[in-house]
Short mmCIF file of C-alpha atoms in Angstrom, two decimals:
data_model
loop_
_atom_site.label_atom_id
_atom_site.label_comp_id
_atom_site.label_asym_id
_atom_site.label_seq_id
_atom_site.Cartn_x
_atom_site.Cartn_y
_atom_site.Cartn_z
CA MET R 1 91.57 103.98 108.52
CA ASN R 2 94.73 107.19 107.46
CA LYS R 3 95.13 109.30 110.20
CA GLU R 4 96.83 112.68 108.48
CA THR R 5 99.67 114.39 110.43
CA THR R 6 101.78 117.43 109.88
CA PRO R 7 105.22 117.17 109.32
CA PHE R 8 107.50 117.95 113.03
CA ASP R 9 110.92 119.40 112.96
CA THR R 10 112.93 120.28 116.70
CA VAL R 11 114.18 123.07 115.02
CA ASP R 12 110.55 125.58 114.76
CA TYR R 13 111.20 125.09 118.69
CA LEU R 14 114.27 126.55 119.69
CA LYS R 15 114.26 129.56 119.07
CA THR R 16 116.91 131.17 121.77
CA PRO R 17 119.85 130.09 122.51
CA GLU R 18 118.64 129.17 126.02
CA ASP R 19 116.18 127.19 124.56
CA MET R 20 119.04 125.19 122.57
CA ALA R 21 121.17 124.74 125.95
CA ASN R 22 118.17 123.35 127.43
CA TYR R 23 117.86 120.87 124.13
CA LEU R 24 120.91 119.96 124.65
CA ASP R 25 121.28 118.89 128.66
CA ALA R 26 118.11 117.21 127.93
CA CYS R 27 119.33 115.01 124.99
CA LEU R 28 122.77 114.75 127.11
CA GLU R 29 120.58 113.42 129.80
CA GLU R 30 118.37 111.09 128.11
CA ASP R 31 120.78 109.57 125.98
CA SER R 32 121.42 105.72 125.82
CA GLY R 33 125.85 106.00 126.06
CA VAL R 34 126.04 105.37 122.87
CA GLY R 35 125.76 109.03 121.57
CA LEU R 36 122.96 108.98 119.48
CA LEU R 37 120.90 111.36 120.61
CA VAL R 38 123.65 113.57 121.60
CA ARG R 39 124.70 113.81 117.61
CA ALA R 40 121.35 114.45 116.48
CA ALA R 41 120.70 117.68 118.89
CA LEU R 42 123.98 118.66 117.80
CA ASN R 43 123.28 118.37 114.34
CA GLU R 44 119.42 120.15 114.75
CA ILE R 45 121.04 122.66 116.49
CA ALA R 46 123.59 123.26 113.91
CA ARG R 47 120.74 123.98 110.87
CA LEU R 48 119.91 126.78 113.05
CA SER R 49 120.79 130.58 112.12
CA VAL R 50 120.23 131.91 115.05
CA PRO R 51 123.57 133.48 116.26
CA LEU R 52 124.48 131.73 119.51
CA ALA R 53 126.49 135.31 121.12
#
């Protein structure tokens, strides 16, 4: 049986600068030390067109 899924994009849930900061903080805490999770988070935040100031 095939399950139908919908695409997920983290960027859809980062609406404010505070959301972005909290997301990055969580990724910093959960990263294994290699930096892959932090780099992925920074790339996702960079994709946003929301000004950070």
